[in-house]
PDB file of C-alpha atoms in Angstrom:
ATOM      1  CA  MET J   1       7.274  -3.936  10.437  1.00 94.00           C
ATOM      2  CA  PHE J   2       6.957  -0.910   8.098  1.00 97.00           C
ATOM      3  CA  ILE J   3       5.243  -2.130   4.677  1.00 98.00           C
ATOM      4  CA  VAL J   4       5.405   0.125   1.609  1.00 97.00           C
ATOM      5  CA  CYS J   5       2.966  -0.723  -1.204  1.00 97.00           C
ATOM      6  CA  TRP J   6       3.460   0.886  -4.605  1.00 96.00           C
ATOM      7  CA  SER J   7       3.337   0.295  -8.413  1.00 95.00           C
ATOM      8  CA  PRO J   8       5.060   1.906 -11.210  1.00 93.00           C
ATOM      9  CA  LYS J   9       1.797   1.899 -13.414  1.00 91.00           C
ATOM     10  CA  GLY J  10      -1.835   3.192 -12.288  1.00 90.00           C
ATOM     11  CA  GLY J  11      -4.398   0.385 -12.102  1.00 90.00           C
ATOM     12  CA  SER J  12      -2.649  -2.369 -10.772  1.00 92.00           C
ATOM     13  CA  GLY J  13      -4.529  -2.816  -7.490  1.00 94.00           C
ATOM     14  CA  THR J  14      -1.848  -1.129  -4.914  1.00 96.00           C
ATOM     15  CA  SER J  15      -4.909   0.250  -2.724  1.00 96.00           C
ATOM     16  CA  VAL J  16      -6.462  -3.281  -2.572  1.00 97.00           C
ATOM     17  CA  VAL J  17      -3.207  -4.950  -1.888  1.00 98.00           C
ATOM     18  CA  ALA J  18      -2.613  -2.784   0.869  1.00 98.00           C
ATOM     19  CA  SER J  19      -5.734  -2.804   2.328  1.00 98.00           C
ATOM     20  CA  ALA J  20      -5.829  -6.381   2.414  1.00 98.00           C
ATOM     21  CA  LEU J  21      -1.956  -6.552   4.065  1.00 98.00           C
ATOM     22  CA  ALA J  22      -3.555  -4.526   6.614  1.00 98.00           C
ATOM     23  CA  LEU J  23      -6.608  -6.198   7.230  1.00 98.00           C
ATOM     24  CA  THR J  24      -4.870  -9.668   7.369  1.00 97.00           C
ATOM     25  CA  LEU J  25      -2.739  -8.203  10.087  1.00 98.00           C
ATOM     26  CA  ALA J  26      -5.351  -6.813  12.191  1.00 98.00           C
ATOM     27  CA  SER J  27      -7.228 -10.044  11.978  1.00 96.00           C
ATOM     28  CA  SER J  28      -4.445 -12.172  13.101  1.00 96.00           C
ATOM     29  CA  GLY J  29      -4.045  -9.939  16.415  1.00 97.00           C
ATOM     30  CA  ARG J  30      -1.582  -7.532  15.572  1.00 97.00           C
ATOM     31  CA  GLU J  31      -2.213  -3.649  16.006  1.00 98.00           C
ATOM     32  CA  THR J  32      -2.068  -2.075  12.639  1.00 99.00           C
ATOM     33  CA  LEU J  33      -2.073   1.214  11.033  1.00 98.00           C
ATOM     34  CA  LEU J  34      -2.755   1.542   7.238  1.00 98.00           C
ATOM     35  CA  VAL J  35      -1.468   4.743   5.730  1.00 98.00           C
ATOM     36  CA  ASP J  36      -3.522   6.326   2.626  1.00 96.00           C
ATOM     37  CA  THR J  37      -1.226   8.575   0.461  1.00 93.00           C
ATOM     38  CA  VAL J  38      -3.868   8.564  -2.475  1.00 91.00           C
ATOM     39  CA  GLY J  39      -7.440   8.897  -0.814  1.00 91.00           C
ATOM     40  CA  ASP J  40      -8.980   5.923  -1.672  1.00 92.00           C
ATOM     41  CA  LEU J  41      -8.272   3.463   1.267  1.00 96.00           C
ATOM     42  CA  GLY J  42     -11.492   4.655   3.161  1.00 94.00           C
ATOM     43  CA  LEU J  43     -13.657   3.681   0.311  1.00 93.00           C
ATOM     44  CA  VAL J  44     -11.867   0.451  -0.161  1.00 95.00           C
ATOM     45  CA  LEU J  45     -12.730  -0.501   3.098  1.00 95.00           C
ATOM     46  CA  GLY J  46     -16.339   0.573   3.312  1.00 93.00           C
ATOM     47  CA  LEU J  47     -15.698   3.426   5.551  1.00 92.00           C
ATOM     48  CA  PRO J  48     -18.011   6.665   5.401  1.00 87.00           C
ATOM     49  CA  PRO J  49     -16.603   9.495   3.220  1.00 80.00           C
ATOM     50  CA  GLY J  50     -14.384  11.857   5.234  1.00 74.00           C
ATOM     51  CA  ASP J  51     -13.210  15.429   4.604  1.00 72.00           C
ATOM     52  CA  GLY J  52     -11.060  15.919   7.838  1.00 82.00           C
ATOM     53  CA  ASP J  53      -7.248  16.651   7.873  1.00 90.00           C
ATOM     54  CA  GLY J  54      -4.989  13.647   7.258  1.00 93.00           C
ATOM     55  CA  LEU J  55      -1.527  12.781   6.375  1.00 94.00           C
ATOM     56  CA  SER J  56      -0.956  15.519   3.530  1.00 92.00           C
ATOM     57  CA  ASP J  57      -2.193  18.321   5.833  1.00 91.00           C
ATOM     58  CA  TRP J  58       0.315  17.332   8.160  1.00 92.00           C
ATOM     59  CA  LEU J  59       2.976  17.160   5.845  1.00 91.00           C
ATOM     60  CA  LEU J  60       2.533  20.824   4.572  1.00 88.00           C
ATOM     61  CA  ALA J  61       2.224  21.831   8.264  1.00 84.00           C
ATOM     62  CA  PRO J  62       4.865  24.235   9.775  1.00 81.00           C
ATOM     63  CA  SER J  63       7.983  22.247  10.729  1.00 76.00           C
ATOM     64  CA  ASP J  64       6.982  23.024  14.501  1.00 76.00           C
ATOM     65  CA  VAL J  65       3.931  20.631  14.479  1.00 78.00           C
ATOM     66  CA  SER J  66       4.605  17.690  16.889  1.00 78.00           C
ATOM     67  CA  ALA J  67       4.955  14.289  15.652  1.00 76.00           C
ATOM     68  CA  ASP J  68       2.436  13.458  17.778  1.00 79.00           C
ATOM     69  CA  ALA J  69      -0.055  14.929  15.832  1.00 88.00           C
ATOM     70  CA  LEU J  70       0.155  12.238  13.222  1.00 91.00           C
ATOM     71  CA  SER J  71      -1.369   9.818  15.313  1.00 91.00           C
ATOM     72  CA  LEU J  72      -4.478  12.096  16.314  1.00 93.00           C
ATOM     73  CA  LEU J  73      -5.293  12.289  12.285  1.00 94.00           C
ATOM     74  CA  GLU J  74      -5.939   8.361  12.775  1.00 96.00           C
ATOM     75  CA  VAL J  75      -9.173   6.994  12.716  1.00 95.00           C
ATOM     76  CA  PRO J  76     -10.671   3.496  13.611  1.00 96.00           C
ATOM     77  CA  ALA J  77     -10.863   1.449  10.571  1.00 96.00           C
ATOM     78  CA  GLY J  78     -11.779  -1.892  12.498  1.00 94.00           C
ATOM     79  CA  GLU J  79     -10.760  -4.267  15.268  1.00 96.00           C
ATOM     80  CA  ARG J  80      -6.946  -3.376  15.969  1.00 98.00           C
ATOM     81  CA  LEU J  81      -6.864  -1.431  12.673  1.00 98.00           C
ATOM     82  CA  GLN J  82      -6.368   2.569  12.305  1.00 98.00           C
ATOM     83  CA  LEU J  83      -6.298   4.411   9.262  1.00 98.00           C
ATOM     84  CA  LEU J  84      -4.244   7.486   8.666  1.00 97.00           C
ATOM     85  CA  GLY J  85      -6.127   9.277   5.505  1.00 95.00           C
ATOM     86  CA  ALA J  86      -4.621  11.158   2.898  1.00 93.00           C
ATOM     87  CA  GLY J  87      -6.125  14.312   3.752  1.00 91.00           C
ATOM     88  CA  ASN J  88      -7.005  17.438   1.904  1.00 85.00           C
ATOM     89  CA  ALA J  89      -3.838  19.045   0.808  1.00 76.00           C
ATOM     90  CA  THR J  90      -2.351  19.073  -2.965  1.00 68.00           C
ATOM     91  CA  GLU J  91       0.076  16.582  -3.042  1.00 66.00           C
ATOM     92  CA  ALA J  92       2.245  18.521  -5.776  1.00 57.00           C
ATOM     93  CA  ALA J  93       2.885  20.906  -2.717  1.00 64.00           C
ATOM     94  CA  ILE J  94       4.520  18.292  -0.598  1.00 74.00           C
ATOM     95  CA  ASN J  95       8.232  18.799   0.165  1.00 76.00           C
ATOM     96  CA  PRO J  96       9.597  14.874  -0.114  1.00 82.00           C
ATOM     97  CA  GLU J  97      12.160  15.571   2.903  1.00 85.00           C
ATOM     98  CA  ARG J  98       8.703  16.040   4.845  1.00 87.00           C
ATOM     99  CA  THR J  99       7.387  12.641   3.786  1.00 90.00           C
ATOM    100  CA  VAL J 100      10.810  11.112   4.581  1.00 92.00           C
ATOM    101  CA  LEU J 101      10.257  12.555   7.878  1.00 91.00           C
ATOM    102  CA  ALA J 102       6.765  10.882   8.002  1.00 93.00           C
ATOM    103  CA  ALA J 103       8.155   7.427   7.266  1.00 95.00           C
ATOM    104  CA  GLU J 104      10.798   7.834   9.564  1.00 94.00           C
ATOM    105  CA  LEU J 105       8.421   8.417  12.582  1.00 94.00           C
ATOM    106  CA  LEU J 106       5.928   5.906  11.480  1.00 95.00           C
ATOM    107  CA  SER J 107       8.457   3.211  11.044  1.00 95.00           C
ATOM    108  CA  ARG J 108       9.630   3.649  14.641  1.00 94.00           C
ATOM    109  CA  SER J 109       5.770   2.350  15.525  1.00 93.00           C
ATOM    110  CA  ALA J 110       5.253  -0.648  17.763  1.00 95.00           C
ATOM    111  CA  ARG J 111       2.405  -1.529  15.507  1.00 97.00           C
ATOM    112  CA  TRP J 112       2.583  -2.806  11.769  1.00 98.00           C
ATOM    113  CA  VAL J 113       2.268  -0.023   9.504  1.00 98.00           C
ATOM    114  CA  VAL J 114       1.296  -0.578   5.749  1.00 98.00           C
ATOM    115  CA  VAL J 115       1.697   2.361   3.788  1.00 98.00           C
ATOM    116  CA  ASP J 116      -0.121   2.575   0.168  1.00 97.00           C
ATOM    117  CA  ALA J 117       2.238   5.044  -1.746  1.00 94.00           C
ATOM    118  CA  GLY J 118       0.266   4.891  -4.889  1.00 91.00           C
ATOM    119  CA  SER J 119       1.246   4.444  -8.704  1.00 86.00           C
ATOM    120  CA  THR J 120       3.574   7.424  -8.999  1.00 69.00           C
ATOM    121  CA  GLY J 121       6.320   5.117  -9.565  1.00 61.00           C
ATOM    122  CA  ALA J 122       8.579   7.275  -6.776  1.00 70.00           C
ATOM    123  CA  PRO J 123       8.034   5.675  -3.588  1.00 87.00           C
ATOM    124  CA  GLU J 124      11.610   6.336  -2.514  1.00 89.00           C
ATOM    125  CA  PRO J 125      10.595   9.016   0.120  1.00 91.00           C
ATOM    126  CA  TRP J 126       8.734   6.225   1.831  1.00 94.00           C
ATOM    127  CA  LEU J 127      11.413   3.450   1.592  1.00 93.00           C
ATOM    128  CA  VAL J 128      13.541   4.339   4.642  1.00 93.00           C
ATOM    129  CA  GLN J 129      16.027   2.190   6.375  1.00 92.00           C
ATOM    130  CA  GLY J 130      14.145  -1.036   7.307  1.00 92.00           C
ATOM    131  CA  ALA J 131      11.165  -0.668   5.158  1.00 95.00           C
ATOM    132  CA  CYS J 132       9.544  -3.689   3.257  1.00 96.00           C
ATOM    133  CA  SER J 133       9.168  -2.638  -0.281  1.00 96.00           C
ATOM    134  CA  VAL J 134       6.168  -4.299  -2.424  1.00 97.00           C
ATOM    135  CA  MET J 135       5.426  -3.566  -5.847  1.00 97.00           C
ATOM    136  CA  VAL J 136       2.310  -4.368  -7.329  1.00 97.00           C
ATOM    137  CA  LEU J 137       2.138  -5.235 -11.087  1.00 94.00           C
ATOM    138  CA  ARG J 138       0.182  -6.654 -13.496  1.00 92.00           C
ATOM    139  CA  ALA J 139       1.557  -9.150 -15.819  1.00 90.00           C
ATOM    140  CA  CYS J 140       1.442  -6.595 -18.910  1.00 90.00           C
ATOM    141  CA  TYR J 141       4.390  -5.413 -21.162  1.00 92.00           C
ATOM    142  CA  LEU J 142       3.680  -1.767 -20.117  1.00 93.00           C
ATOM    143  CA  GLY J 143       4.067  -2.266 -16.327  1.00 91.00           C
ATOM    144  CA  ILE J 144       7.071  -4.644 -16.974  1.00 93.00           C
ATOM    145  CA  GLN J 145       8.700  -1.703 -18.611  1.00 94.00           C
ATOM    146  CA  ALA J 146       7.983   1.033 -16.248  1.00 92.00           C
ATOM    147  CA  ALA J 147       9.362  -1.303 -13.250  1.00 92.00           C
ATOM    148  CA  LEU J 148      12.297  -2.171 -15.362  1.00 92.00           C
ATOM    149  CA  ALA J 149      12.806   1.692 -15.720  1.00 90.00           C
ATOM    150  CA  ARG J 150      13.414   2.171 -12.064  1.00 85.00           C
ATOM    151  CA  ARG J 151      16.147   0.707  -9.719  1.00 83.00           C
ATOM    152  CA  LEU J 152      14.346  -1.633  -7.366  1.00 89.00           C
ATOM    153  CA  ALA J 153      15.453  -1.847  -3.669  1.00 86.00           C
ATOM    154  CA  PRO J 154      16.975  -4.866  -2.564  1.00 87.00           C
ATOM    155  CA  GLY J 155      14.779  -7.544  -1.030  1.00 92.00           C
ATOM    156  CA  THR J 156      11.696  -5.681  -2.788  1.00 95.00           C
ATOM    157  CA  SER J 157       8.634  -8.328  -2.968  1.00 97.00           C
ATOM    158  CA  ILE J 158       6.713  -8.063  -6.387  1.00 97.00           C
ATOM    159  CA  VAL J 159       2.870  -9.179  -5.948  1.00 98.00           C
ATOM    160  CA  VAL J 160       1.782 -10.057  -9.763  1.00 96.00           C
ATOM    161  CA  VAL J 161      -2.136  -9.939 -10.365  1.00 94.00           C
ATOM    162  CA  GLU J 162      -2.659 -12.639 -12.881  1.00 91.00           C
ATOM    163  CA  GLU J 163      -5.208 -11.596 -15.325  1.00 89.00           C
ATOM    164  CA  PRO J 164      -6.767 -14.131 -17.676  1.00 88.00           C
ATOM    165  CA  GLY J 165      -5.762 -13.388 -21.757  1.00 86.00           C
ATOM    166  CA  ARG J 166      -2.481 -12.207 -20.875  1.00 88.00           C
ATOM    167  CA  ALA J 167       0.347 -13.055 -23.166  1.00 86.00           C
ATOM    168  CA  LEU J 168       2.659 -12.957 -20.307  1.00 89.00           C
ATOM    169  CA  ARG J 169       2.981 -15.517 -17.686  1.00 89.00           C
ATOM    170  CA  LEU J 170       3.993 -15.552 -13.761  1.00 91.00           C
ATOM    171  CA  ALA J 171       6.924 -17.103 -14.973  1.00 93.00           C
ATOM    172  CA  ASP J 172       7.911 -14.557 -17.582  1.00 93.00           C
ATOM    173  CA  VAL J 173       7.642 -11.799 -14.603  1.00 93.00           C
ATOM    174  CA  THR J 174       9.659 -14.069 -12.586  1.00 94.00           C
ATOM    175  CA  ALA J 175      12.455 -14.326 -15.315  1.00 95.00           C
ATOM    176  CA  VAL J 176      12.535 -10.838 -15.691  1.00 94.00           C
ATOM    177  CA  PHE J 177      12.818  -9.902 -11.973  1.00 94.00           C
ATOM    178  CA  ASN J 178      15.405 -12.415 -11.209  1.00 91.00           C
ATOM    179  CA  GLY J 179      16.319 -12.376  -7.667  1.00 90.00           C
ATOM    180  CA  HIS J 180      13.313 -10.941  -6.258  1.00 95.00           C
ATOM    181  CA  ARG J 181      10.292 -12.635  -4.511  1.00 95.00           C
ATOM    182  CA  VAL J 182       7.427 -12.831  -6.602  1.00 96.00           C
ATOM    183  CA  VAL J 183       4.082 -13.463  -5.348  1.00 96.00           C
ATOM    184  CA  SER J 184       1.019 -14.208  -7.502  1.00 95.00           C
ATOM    185  CA  VAL J 185      -2.522 -13.465  -6.984  1.00 96.00           C
ATOM    186  CA  PRO J 186      -5.122 -14.370  -9.345  1.00 94.00           C
ATOM    187  CA  TRP J 187      -7.307 -11.619 -10.822  1.00 93.00           C
ATOM    188  CA  ASP J 188     -10.676 -12.452  -9.145  1.00 95.00           C
ATOM    189  CA  PRO J 189     -13.959 -10.530  -9.706  1.00 95.00           C
ATOM    190  CA  ALA J 190     -15.007 -11.422  -6.180  1.00 97.00           C
ATOM    191  CA  VAL J 191     -12.474  -8.553  -5.076  1.00 96.00           C
ATOM    192  CA  SER J 192     -14.132  -6.106  -7.392  1.00 94.00           C
ATOM    193  CA  ARG J 193     -17.338  -7.217  -6.020  1.00 96.00           C
ATOM    194  CA  ALA J 194     -16.192  -6.727  -2.203  1.00 96.00           C
ATOM    195  CA  VAL J 195     -14.718  -3.202  -2.687  1.00 94.00           C
ATOM    196  CA  ASP J 196     -17.421  -1.876  -4.913  1.00 93.00           C
ATOM    197  CA  SER J 197     -19.738  -2.928  -1.984  1.00 92.00           C
ATOM    198  CA  GLY J 198     -17.721  -1.813   0.845  1.00 91.00           C
ATOM    199  CA  LEU J 199     -17.461  -5.240   2.221  1.00 93.00           C
ATOM    200  CA  LEU J 200     -13.760  -6.079   1.919  1.00 95.00           C
ATOM    201  CA  ALA J 201     -13.349  -5.605   5.404  1.00 94.00           C
ATOM    202  CA  HIS J 202     -16.032  -7.866   6.319  1.00 92.00           C
ATOM    203  CA  ARG J 203     -15.596 -10.549   3.819  1.00 90.00           C
ATOM    204  CA  MET J 204     -12.412 -10.905   1.985  1.00 94.00           C
ATOM    205  CA  PRO J 205     -12.110 -12.885  -1.008  1.00 96.00           C
ATOM    206  CA  ARG J 206      -9.923 -16.264  -0.377  1.00 95.00           C
ATOM    207  CA  SER J 207      -7.851 -15.211  -3.659  1.00 96.00           C
ATOM    208  CA  LEU J 208      -6.040 -12.650  -1.240  1.00 96.00           C
ATOM    209  CA  ASN J 209      -4.912 -15.246   0.809  1.00 94.00           C
ATOM    210  CA  ARG J 210      -2.055 -15.318  -1.091  1.00 94.00           C
ATOM    211  CA  LEU J 211      -0.523 -12.221   0.211  1.00 95.00           C
ATOM    212  CA  ASN J 212       0.414 -14.094   3.524  1.00 94.00           C
ATOM    213  CA  GLU J 213       3.691 -14.933   1.358  1.00 92.00           C
ATOM    214  CA  VAL J 214       4.598 -11.457   1.596  1.00 92.00           C
ATOM    215  CA  LEU J 215       4.032 -11.343   5.209  1.00 92.00           C
ATOM    216  CA  ASN J 216       5.732 -14.455   5.906  1.00 86.00           C
ATOM    217  CA  GLY J 217       8.577 -13.999   3.625  1.00 67.00           C
TER     218      GLY J 217
END
């Protein structure tokens, strides 16, 4: 299965959601690859900072560089979990067609693949045939408006991070995105503490267990 996590607005928690999905898959005995397009996932998983080549370097490589070179860029991130880091190349210089090629290659993997496509609001190059689109959103007016400005792919799942004090509720988001599956994850300070301390991969907060609904749908 090929899962693409993205958000129309920054600060929504896309990297944490992608990491939690990958960790859940790996802990259930499934070989999993986590793909980083932003550069945050190593830190989220508590891995030492890396400065080696990664996805972006492959995307900018000459066309005769083999597809197998992608797998050579992976690093271990836990039991049954590999990480394909973001790399060092400048994102602005990357050809979207090359990204589509990477997505097609990765989507054919026998493993489960989870992509953190970031918050550019432009995940289309990653949404190849058969991809499972997961949009991460906070229940805020600006985030919802940014999402409405896009045409969501059919079958897109929406993960809503519910924060205390917001005027908008889960029911409001569900009504706006009628026809899409909406999964609620409560805002939890334990998640921030786990990420800040590098312990998310070792002690994932129970509040993130709700993401199982994305995998079981």
